[in-house]
């Protein structure tokens, strides 16, 4: 299928979602993001439950970035090709985005070596506010009172969820708190800068952006692993645990598909709505965490979930009024 050179396509694995209504785009893309990243979170937690794995977060990130680079190259070359595919990308802008991606995903993954999963969610749930601040500073966006109410309610609900889980098995380490806070600083500008590139270069497909971003990112992480002497240690550890590589490959594949749908959702609905959707999946991930990784239940999860649900309802009502 040929696209007009001036039309902004929204390809995900060869499917152009821009052909469909905005309502259908939101429902299909948001549900895909939720499903894929719930699986992503489950595999991530399972990996960090492997004895001795907690000190190998950077190596997991390296496998993820390298594997995603390979998949996205195949996707961008054979499936999601755009009319202007032969044009060279603005490398310096993708390098900036790569650093932000490494800082956001890599540091967040590494933090699980020093914090338990619920504690990490506490801090990650606070990214909604810096994302809005980043939107105002970078994109000059203006948000309504409904947007602020939605964000506050969702943050309060997520924190309530996380605090309830924290009382079960708190594992605070100051180093982990510093790392996740650094990840949040990158995340505050990551989504908005990504949206800015998507609007500036609409002829690049999602696969193109992921390929260049993750390729540069894998080089950054590899350099860090070699410089710090972690690379060979991590390779030896993974070779002694047969489940590491298969889980890491599934984790990377699901993560790649998730990033594809996130980029498509950013194109169709904007970074704030995308952040709300990805925040909601954290609640679902925590709920499923009780099922697959046994945890006691308290009523605090009920009212926390109600706050998140109310925040989402306000956001949906505001978008459709």
CSV table of C-alpha atoms in Angstrom, one decimal:
chain,number,residue,atom,x,y,z
A,1,UNK,CA,0.0,0.0,0.0
A,2,UNK,CA,1.4,3.4,-1.0
A,3,UNK,CA,1.0,6.4,1.4
A,4,UNK,CA,1.0,10.1,0.5
A,5,UNK,CA,4.4,11.6,1.2
A,6,UNK,CA,2.6,14.2,3.4
A,7,UNK,CA,0.5,11.8,5.3
A,8,UNK,CA,1.7,10.8,8.8
A,9,UNK,CA,1.4,7.0,8.9
A,10,UNK,CA,1.1,5.0,12.1
A,11,UNK,CA,2.5,1.6,11.4
A,12,UNK,CA,2.8,-1.2,13.9
A,13,UNK,CA,4.3,-4.4,12.4
A,14,UNK,CA,3.0,-3.4,9.0
A,15,UNK,CA,-0.5,-2.4,10.1
A,16,UNK,CA,-1.3,1.3,9.5
A,17,UNK,CA,-3.6,2.3,12.4
A,18,UNK,CA,-4.0,5.8,10.9
A,19,UNK,CA,-6.6,4.4,8.5
A,20,UNK,CA,-9.0,3.8,11.4
A,21,UNK,CA,-11.0,6.1,13.6
A,22,UNK,CA,-9.4,7.8,16.6
A,23,UNK,CA,-11.7,5.9,18.9
A,24,UNK,CA,-10.7,2.5,17.4
A,25,UNK,CA,-7.0,3.5,17.5
A,26,UNK,CA,-7.2,4.4,21.2
A,27,UNK,CA,-9.0,1.2,22.2
A,28,UNK,CA,-6.9,-1.2,20.1
A,29,UNK,CA,-3.5,0.5,20.9
A,30,UNK,CA,-4.2,1.0,24.6
A,31,UNK,CA,-5.4,-2.6,25.2
A,32,UNK,CA,-2.3,-3.9,23.3
A,33,UNK,CA,0.0,-1.7,25.5
A,34,UNK,CA,-1.7,-3.0,28.7
A,35,UNK,CA,-1.5,-6.7,27.7
A,36,UNK,CA,2.0,-6.7,26.4
A,37,UNK,CA,3.5,-4.7,29.3
A,38,UNK,CA,1.7,-6.9,31.9
A,39,UNK,CA,3.6,-9.9,30.4
A,40,UNK,CA,6.7,-7.8,30.3
A,41,UNK,CA,6.5,-6.9,34.0
A,42,UNK,CA,5.8,-10.5,34.9
A,43,UNK,CA,8.9,-11.8,33.1
A,44,UNK,CA,11.0,-9.0,34.5
A,45,UNK,CA,10.0,-9.9,38.1
A,46,UNK,CA,10.5,-13.7,37.3
A,47,UNK,CA,14.0,-13.0,36.1
A,48,UNK,CA,14.9,-11.1,39.3
A,49,UNK,CA,13.6,-14.0,41.3
A,50,UNK,CA,16.5,-16.1,39.9
A,51,UNK,CA,19.0,-16.5,42.8
A,52,UNK,CA,22.0,-14.2,42.1
A,53,UNK,CA,20.4,-12.3,39.2
A,54,UNK,CA,19.9,-9.0,41.1
A,55,UNK,CA,23.4,-7.8,40.2
A,56,UNK,CA,23.0,-8.3,36.5
A,57,UNK,CA,20.4,-5.7,35.6
A,58,UNK,CA,22.6,-3.9,33.1
A,59,UNK,CA,23.3,-7.2,31.2
A,60,UNK,CA,19.6,-7.8,30.9
A,61,UNK,CA,19.2,-4.3,29.5
A,62,UNK,CA,22.1,-5.0,27.1
A,63,UNK,CA,20.4,-8.2,25.8
A,64,UNK,CA,17.1,-6.3,25.5
A,65,UNK,CA,18.6,-3.4,23.5
A,66,UNK,CA,20.6,-5.7,21.2
A,67,UNK,CA,17.7,-8.1,20.5
A,68,UNK,CA,15.3,-5.3,20.0
A,69,UNK,CA,17.7,-3.6,17.5
A,70,UNK,CA,17.8,-6.8,15.5
A,71,UNK,CA,14.0,-7.3,15.5
A,72,UNK,CA,13.3,-3.6,14.6
A,73,UNK,CA,15.8,-3.8,11.7
A,74,UNK,CA,13.9,-6.7,10.2
A,75,UNK,CA,10.7,-5.0,10.8
A,76,UNK,CA,11.7,-1.7,9.3
A,77,UNK,CA,13.4,-3.4,6.3
A,78,UNK,CA,10.8,-6.0,5.4
A,79,UNK,CA,7.5,-5.0,7.0
A,80,UNK,CA,7.0,-1.4,8.1
A,81,UNK,CA,8.8,0.3,5.2
A,82,UNK,CA,8.0,3.9,4.6
A,83,UNK,CA,8.1,5.9,1.3
A,84,UNK,CA,11.1,7.8,2.5
A,85,UNK,CA,13.0,4.8,3.9
A,86,UNK,CA,16.2,5.7,2.1
A,87,UNK,CA,16.6,9.1,3.8
A,88,UNK,CA,19.4,9.2,6.4
A,89,UNK,CA,18.1,9.9,10.0
A,90,UNK,CA,19.2,12.8,12.1
A,91,UNK,CA,21.7,10.8,14.1
A,92,UNK,CA,22.5,13.4,16.8
A,93,UNK,CA,18.8,13.6,17.7
A,94,UNK,CA,18.5,9.8,17.9
A,95,UNK,CA,21.7,9.7,20.0
A,96,UNK,CA,20.0,12.1,22.5
A,97,UNK,CA,16.9,9.9,22.5
A,98,UNK,CA,19.1,6.8,23.0
A,99,UNK,CA,20.7,8.3,26.2
A,100,UNK,CA,17.2,9.0,27.5
A,101,UNK,CA,16.0,5.5,26.7
A,102,UNK,CA,19.0,4.0,28.4
A,103,UNK,CA,18.5,6.2,31.4
A,104,UNK,CA,14.8,5.4,31.6
A,105,UNK,CA,14.7,1.7,30.8
A,106,UNK,CA,18.2,0.7,31.9
A,107,UNK,CA,18.3,2.5,35.3
A,108,UNK,CA,14.7,1.3,36.0
A,109,UNK,CA,15.7,-2.3,35.4
A,110,UNK,CA,18.9,-2.0,37.4
A,111,UNK,CA,17.0,-0.5,40.4
A,112,UNK,CA,15.3,-3.9,40.8
A,113,UNK,CA,18.6,-5.2,42.0
A,114,UNK,CA,18.3,-2.9,45.1
A,115,UNK,CA,14.6,-2.5,45.5
A,116,UNK,CA,11.7,-4.9,45.6
A,117,UNK,CA,9.1,-4.6,42.8
A,118,UNK,CA,6.4,-2.7,44.7
A,119,UNK,CA,9.0,-0.1,45.9
A,120,UNK,CA,10.1,0.5,42.4
A,121,UNK,CA,6.4,1.0,41.4
A,122,UNK,CA,6.1,3.7,44.1
A,123,UNK,CA,8.7,5.8,42.5
A,124,UNK,CA,7.8,5.1,38.9
A,125,UNK,CA,4.2,6.1,39.6
A,126,UNK,CA,5.4,9.6,40.3
A,127,UNK,CA,6.5,10.1,36.7
A,128,UNK,CA,3.1,11.4,35.6
A,129,UNK,CA,3.8,14.8,37.2
A,130,UNK,CA,7.3,15.3,35.7
A,131,UNK,CA,5.9,14.2,32.3
A,132,UNK,CA,3.3,17.0,32.5
A,133,UNK,CA,6.0,19.5,33.5
A,134,UNK,CA,8.2,18.2,30.6
A,135,UNK,CA,5.2,18.7,28.3
A,136,UNK,CA,4.9,22.3,29.4
A,137,UNK,CA,8.6,23.1,29.1
A,138,UNK,CA,9.5,21.1,25.9
A,139,UNK,CA,6.3,21.2,23.9
A,140,UNK,CA,4.7,24.2,25.4
A,141,UNK,CA,1.6,22.3,26.2
A,142,UNK,CA,-1.3,23.5,28.4
A,143,UNK,CA,-3.2,21.1,30.6
A,144,UNK,CA,-6.7,21.5,32.0
A,145,UNK,CA,-7.8,21.1,35.6
A,146,UNK,CA,-9.3,17.7,34.6
A,147,UNK,CA,-5.8,16.5,33.5
A,148,UNK,CA,-4.3,17.5,36.8
A,149,UNK,CA,-7.1,15.8,38.8
A,150,UNK,CA,-6.7,12.6,36.8
A,151,UNK,CA,-3.0,12.6,37.4
A,152,UNK,CA,-3.3,13.3,41.1
A,153,UNK,CA,-5.9,10.5,41.6
A,154,UNK,CA,-3.9,8.0,39.7
A,155,UNK,CA,-0.7,8.8,41.5
A,156,UNK,CA,-2.5,8.5,44.9
A,157,UNK,CA,-4.0,5.2,43.9
A,158,UNK,CA,-0.7,3.7,42.7
A,159,UNK,CA,1.1,4.9,45.8
A,160,UNK,CA,-1.6,3.3,47.9
A,161,UNK,CA,-1.2,0.0,46.0
A,162,UNK,CA,2.6,0.1,46.4
A,163,UNK,CA,2.6,1.1,50.0
A,164,UNK,CA,0.3,-1.8,50.9
A,165,UNK,CA,2.7,-4.2,49.2
A,166,UNK,CA,5.7,-2.5,50.8
A,167,UNK,CA,4.4,-3.4,54.3
A,168,UNK,CA,4.7,-7.1,53.3
A,169,UNK,CA,8.4,-7.2,52.3
A,170,UNK,CA,10.1,-3.8,52.4
A,171,UNK,CA,13.7,-4.0,51.0
A,172,UNK,CA,14.9,-0.4,51.0
A,173,UNK,CA,18.5,0.4,49.9
A,174,UNK,CA,19.5,4.0,49.5
A,175,UNK,CA,21.4,3.2,46.3
A,176,UNK,CA,18.3,1.8,44.7
A,177,UNK,CA,16.3,4.9,45.5
A,178,UNK,CA,19.0,7.1,43.9
A,179,UNK,CA,19.0,4.9,40.8
A,180,UNK,CA,15.2,4.9,40.3
A,181,UNK,CA,15.1,8.7,40.9
A,182,UNK,CA,17.7,9.1,38.2
A,183,UNK,CA,15.5,7.0,35.9
A,184,UNK,CA,12.5,9.3,36.7
A,185,UNK,CA,14.6,12.3,35.7
A,186,UNK,CA,15.3,10.8,32.3
A,187,UNK,CA,11.7,9.7,32.0
A,188,UNK,CA,10.4,13.2,32.7
A,189,UNK,CA,11.8,14.4,29.3
A,190,UNK,CA,11.9,11.0,27.4
A,191,UNK,CA,8.3,10.8,26.4
A,192,UNK,CA,8.0,14.4,25.4
A,193,UNK,CA,11.2,14.4,23.4
A,194,UNK,CA,10.1,11.2,21.7
A,195,UNK,CA,6.8,12.8,20.8
A,196,UNK,CA,8.6,15.8,19.4
A,197,UNK,CA,10.7,13.6,17.1
A,198,UNK,CA,7.6,11.7,15.9
A,199,UNK,CA,6.0,15.0,14.9
A,200,UNK,CA,9.1,16.5,13.4
A,201,UNK,CA,9.9,13.4,11.3
A,202,UNK,CA,6.5,11.8,10.5
A,203,UNK,CA,7.9,9.8,7.5
A,204,UNK,CA,9.9,7.6,9.9
A,205,UNK,CA,8.0,4.5,11.0
A,206,UNK,CA,8.0,3.4,14.7
A,207,UNK,CA,10.4,0.5,13.7
A,208,UNK,CA,12.9,3.1,12.2
A,209,UNK,CA,12.9,5.1,15.5
A,210,UNK,CA,13.3,2.0,17.7
A,211,UNK,CA,16.1,0.6,15.5
A,212,UNK,CA,18.3,3.7,15.7
A,213,UNK,CA,17.5,4.4,19.3
A,214,UNK,CA,18.1,0.9,20.6
A,215,UNK,CA,21.2,0.4,18.4
A,216,UNK,CA,22.9,3.4,19.8
A,217,UNK,CA,21.6,2.4,23.3
A,218,UNK,CA,23.1,-1.1,23.1
A,219,UNK,CA,26.5,0.5,22.3
A,220,UNK,CA,26.2,2.8,25.3
A,221,UNK,CA,25.3,-0.1,27.6
A,222,UNK,CA,28.0,-2.4,26.1
A,223,UNK,CA,30.6,0.3,26.7
A,224,UNK,CA,29.5,0.6,30.3
A,225,UNK,CA,29.6,-3.2,30.9
A,226,UNK,CA,33.1,-3.4,29.5
A,227,UNK,CA,34.4,-0.3,31.3
A,228,UNK,CA,33.0,-1.6,34.7
A,229,UNK,CA,34.1,-5.2,34.2
A,230,UNK,CA,30.6,-6.6,34.5
A,231,UNK,CA,30.3,-8.1,31.0
A,232,UNK,CA,32.2,-11.3,31.4
A,233,UNK,CA,30.8,-11.9,34.9
A,234,UNK,CA,27.3,-11.6,33.6
A,235,UNK,CA,28.0,-13.8,30.6
A,236,UNK,CA,29.3,-16.5,32.9
A,237,UNK,CA,26.3,-16.2,35.2
A,238,UNK,CA,23.8,-16.5,32.3
A,239,UNK,CA,25.6,-19.5,30.9
A,240,UNK,CA,25.2,-21.3,34.3
A,241,UNK,CA,21.4,-20.6,34.4
A,242,UNK,CA,19.7,-22.1,31.4
A,243,UNK,CA,16.5,-20.1,31.9
A,244,UNK,CA,18.1,-16.6,31.6
A,245,UNK,CA,18.5,-16.3,27.9
A,246,UNK,CA,15.1,-17.8,26.9
A,247,UNK,CA,13.3,-15.5,29.4
A,248,UNK,CA,15.4,-12.6,28.3
A,249,UNK,CA,14.5,-13.2,24.6
A,250,UNK,CA,10.8,-13.4,25.3
A,251,UNK,CA,11.1,-10.3,27.6
A,252,UNK,CA,12.8,-8.4,24.8
A,253,UNK,CA,10.3,-9.5,22.1
A,254,UNK,CA,7.3,-8.5,24.2
A,255,UNK,CA,9.1,-5.3,25.2
A,256,UNK,CA,9.7,-4.5,21.5
A,257,UNK,CA,6.1,-5.0,20.6
A,258,UNK,CA,5.1,-3.0,23.6
A,259,UNK,CA,7.3,-0.1,22.5
A,260,UNK,CA,5.8,-0.3,19.0
A,261,UNK,CA,2.3,0.1,20.4
A,262,UNK,CA,3.4,2.9,22.8
A,263,UNK,CA,4.9,4.9,20.0
A,264,UNK,CA,1.7,4.4,17.9
A,265,UNK,CA,-0.4,5.5,20.9
A,266,UNK,CA,1.8,8.6,21.4
A,267,UNK,CA,1.2,9.5,17.7
A,268,UNK,CA,-2.5,9.1,17.9
A,269,UNK,CA,-3.3,10.3,21.5
A,270,UNK,CA,-0.3,12.2,22.9
A,271,UNK,CA,2.2,11.5,25.7
A,272,UNK,CA,-0.1,12.3,28.6
A,273,UNK,CA,-2.8,9.8,27.6
A,274,UNK,CA,-0.1,7.2,26.8
A,275,UNK,CA,1.4,7.8,30.3
A,276,UNK,CA,-2.0,7.3,31.9
A,277,UNK,CA,-2.4,4.0,30.0
A,278,UNK,CA,1.1,2.7,30.9
A,279,UNK,CA,0.5,3.8,34.5
A,280,UNK,CA,-2.8,1.7,34.6
A,281,UNK,CA,-0.9,-1.4,33.5
A,282,UNK,CA,1.3,-1.0,36.6
A,283,UNK,CA,-1.8,-1.5,38.8
A,284,UNK,CA,-2.8,-4.6,36.9
A,285,UNK,CA,0.8,-5.9,37.1
A,286,UNK,CA,0.8,-5.5,40.8
A,287,UNK,CA,-2.5,-7.3,41.1
A,288,UNK,CA,-1.2,-10.2,38.9
A,289,UNK,CA,1.9,-10.2,41.0
A,290,UNK,CA,-0.1,-11.4,44.0
A,291,UNK,CA,-1.4,-14.3,41.9
A,292,UNK,CA,1.9,-15.5,40.5
A,293,UNK,CA,4.2,-14.3,43.3
A,294,UNK,CA,2.2,-15.1,46.5
A,295,UNK,CA,1.4,-12.0,48.6
A,296,UNK,CA,-1.3,-11.4,51.2
A,297,UNK,CA,-4.3,-9.2,50.4
A,298,UNK,CA,-5.4,-6.1,52.2
A,299,UNK,CA,-8.5,-3.8,51.7
A,300,UNK,CA,-6.1,-1.0,50.9
A,301,UNK,CA,-5.8,-2.4,47.4
A,302,UNK,CA,-9.5,-1.9,46.9
A,303,UNK,CA,-9.6,1.8,47.6
A,304,UNK,CA,-6.3,2.4,45.8
A,305,UNK,CA,-7.7,0.8,42.7
A,306,UNK,CA,-10.8,2.9,43.0
A,307,UNK,CA,-8.8,6.1,42.9
A,308,UNK,CA,-6.9,4.9,39.8
A,309,UNK,CA,-10.2,3.9,38.1
A,310,UNK,CA,-11.7,7.3,38.9
A,311,UNK,CA,-8.7,9.1,37.5
A,312,UNK,CA,-9.0,7.1,34.2
A,313,UNK,CA,-12.7,7.9,34.1
A,314,UNK,CA,-12.0,11.6,34.4
A,315,UNK,CA,-9.4,11.4,31.6
A,316,UNK,CA,-11.7,9.5,29.3
A,317,UNK,CA,-14.7,11.8,30.0
A,318,UNK,CA,-12.5,14.9,29.4
A,319,UNK,CA,-11.2,13.5,26.0
A,320,UNK,CA,-14.8,12.7,24.8
A,321,UNK,CA,-16.8,15.7,26.0
